[in-house]
Amino acid sequence: MHIPDGFLAPNVWLPTWGMAIGWIAYCLKKTRSILNDKTIPLMGVMSAFIFAAQMVNFPIAGGTSGHLLGGLLAAVLLGPYAGSLVIAVVLSAQCLIFQDGGLTALGANIVNMSLIGTGGGYLIYKLLNSILPGILGKKIGITTASWFSVMLAAVFCSFELSFSGTIPLKVVLPAMAGVHAVIGIGEAIITFLVLSYVLKVRSDLIYAPMVVAVNHE
Amino acid sequence: MNKKEILISLGIALLVAIVLSPFASPHPDGLERVAEDKGFLEKGEGEPLVASPIPDYTFPGIHNEKVATAVAGVTGTLIVFGLGYGLAKVLKK
């Protein structure tokens, strides 16, 4: 879902760049207080894993492929702020080194996949966690929120394309939502498998805001 | 995470880049598919604003496409590992 240069008009890419800078600045501030010897290397490891996993496009129906977004995966392990930074790091490297996603569109891509996909996805995960306690609730939360993180990013992307005058919303929104509803299933499966494994072998790596906050006071 | 765990998990990421990425589906992704179907794909096909050193995940100068992808994947995985780790280190200072 990396928007290239040319899809977005300045009336969209300028303000989304502004939003992205604001979100990153906020995340940098929030992340400072949660970092410890456990999370510092985890930010490197998660950046590496999500970058590598995003290269592996999996086929879905109709000659189309999808790949992991990884926003919820990063957020569950690192929390929404450090997780969002990881996604922003990956998106920036993909744009500048690999020509994946345009430079003008980088702000919008960060808004869609970091702010909305990671931060927004984490809110859904937290909400489901509070309704459904226990390990089963966690797993349902992980699966559902990772699907929604892709869908929400696709919906935001559709709005940006339509506000740019590239394509009418009533055309692009159903198309983007339809294809990403399927890609989101892949996202949910990969996120579920990876996090189930982490829960089994190193459940202490899962982000827990309360514990961390106490440690630093 | 201790050193061993960091190396193992970085190793898993590198394995994904080396082993799986050359066999990724070549089909367009969701957004590209929609852009193609709805007729606005060509809007994104102009010259990019900045020249990228490794465009389209193909390491330049390597003729075998699968090897070029794997090398690009390893390069990128190591770079973002350094960026993520480095950012966290700088923030903690």
GROMACS .gro file of N, CA and C in nm, chain B residues 8 10-11 15 17 24 26 33 38 40-43 46 55 63 66-67 71-72 74-78 81-82 86 89:
model
   87
  225ILE      N    1   1.995  -1.420   1.703
  225ILE     CA    2   1.903  -1.521   1.648
  225ILE      C    3   1.787  -1.453   1.577
  227LEU      N    4   1.772  -1.146   1.457
  227LEU     CA    5   1.819  -1.079   1.334
  227LEU      C    6   1.843  -1.185   1.226
  228GLY      N    7   1.893  -1.301   1.266
  228GLY     CA    8   1.915  -1.411   1.173
  228GLY      C    9   1.786  -1.457   1.106
  232LEU      N   10   1.707  -1.451   0.719
  232LEU     CA   11   1.662  -1.570   0.647
  232LEU      C   12   1.538  -1.542   0.563
  234ALA      N   13   1.461  -1.259   0.436
  234ALA     CA   14   1.505  -1.178   0.322
  234ALA      C   15   1.577  -1.264   0.217
  241ALA      N   16   0.883  -1.411  -0.366
  241ALA     CA   17   0.763  -1.332  -0.341
  241ALA      C   18   0.677  -1.328  -0.467
  243PRO      N   19   0.506  -1.198  -0.777
  243PRO     CA   20   0.536  -1.082  -0.861
  243PRO      C   21   0.413  -0.999  -0.896
  250ARG      N   22  -0.305  -0.287  -0.784
  250ARG     CA   23  -0.415  -0.353  -0.853
  250ARG      C   24  -0.532  -0.255  -0.873
  255LYS      N   25  -0.861   0.082  -1.204
  255LYS     CA   26  -0.939   0.206  -1.209
  255LYS      C   27  -0.871   0.312  -1.296
  257PHE      N   28  -0.563   0.474  -1.291
  257PHE     CA   29  -0.478   0.587  -1.252
  257PHE      C   30  -0.333   0.545  -1.223
  258LEU      N   31  -0.298   0.424  -1.267
  258LEU     CA   32  -0.163   0.373  -1.241
  258LEU      C   33  -0.056   0.462  -1.306
  259GLU      N   34  -0.086   0.510  -1.428
  259GLU     CA   35   0.018   0.587  -1.502
  259GLU      C   36   0.056   0.717  -1.430
  260LYS      N   37  -0.033   0.767  -1.343
  260LYS     CA   38  -0.001   0.889  -1.268
  260LYS      C   39   0.122   0.871  -1.180
  263GLY      N   40   0.582   0.841  -1.337
  263GLY     CA   41   0.681   0.940  -1.377
  263GLY      C   42   0.815   0.913  -1.310
  272PRO      N   43   1.684   0.049  -0.662
  272PRO     CA   44   1.543   0.058  -0.700
  272PRO      C   45   1.478  -0.080  -0.713
  280HIS      N   46   2.325  -1.008  -1.215
  280HIS     CA   47   2.242  -1.047  -1.328
  280HIS      C   48   2.129  -1.142  -1.288
  283LYS      N   49   1.700  -1.339  -0.882
  283LYS     CA   50   1.671  -1.389  -0.746
  283LYS      C   51   1.784  -1.352  -0.650
  284VAL      N   52   1.908  -1.363  -0.698
  284VAL     CA   53   2.023  -1.326  -0.615
  284VAL      C   54   2.021  -1.175  -0.588
  288VAL      N   55   2.016  -1.017  -0.219
  288VAL     CA   56   2.121  -0.926  -0.172
  288VAL      C   57   2.060  -0.791  -0.131
  289ALA      N   58   1.964  -0.744  -0.211
  289ALA     CA   59   1.894  -0.620  -0.174
  289ALA      C   60   1.822  -0.638  -0.040
  291VAL      N   61   1.896  -0.848   0.209
  291VAL     CA   62   1.993  -0.853   0.320
  291VAL      C   63   2.044  -0.712   0.351
  292THR      N   64   2.077  -0.637   0.246
  292THR     CA   65   2.125  -0.499   0.264
  292THR      C   66   2.022  -0.416   0.341
  293GLY      N   67   1.899  -0.422   0.294
  293GLY     CA   68   1.793  -0.343   0.358
  293GLY      C   69   1.767  -0.387   0.500
  294THR      N   70   1.766  -0.518   0.523
  294THR     CA   71   1.738  -0.570   0.657
  294THR      C   72   1.845  -0.522   0.756
  295LEU      N   73   1.971  -0.526   0.713
  295LEU     CA   74   2.080  -0.481   0.801
  295LEU      C   75   2.072  -0.330   0.824
  298PHE      N   76   1.782  -0.254   1.059
  298PHE     CA   77   1.820  -0.300   1.193
  298PHE      C   78   1.907  -0.194   1.260
  299GLY      N   79   2.006  -0.145   1.185
  299GLY     CA   80   2.095  -0.041   1.238
  299GLY      C   81   2.020   0.088   1.269
  303GLY      N   82   1.984   0.204   1.634
  303GLY     CA   83   2.053   0.331   1.655
  303GLY      C   84   1.959   0.439   1.707
  306LYS      N   85   1.894   0.376   2.068
  306LYS     CA   86   2.014   0.411   2.148
  306LYS      C   87   2.023   0.562   2.167
   0.00000   0.00000   0.00000
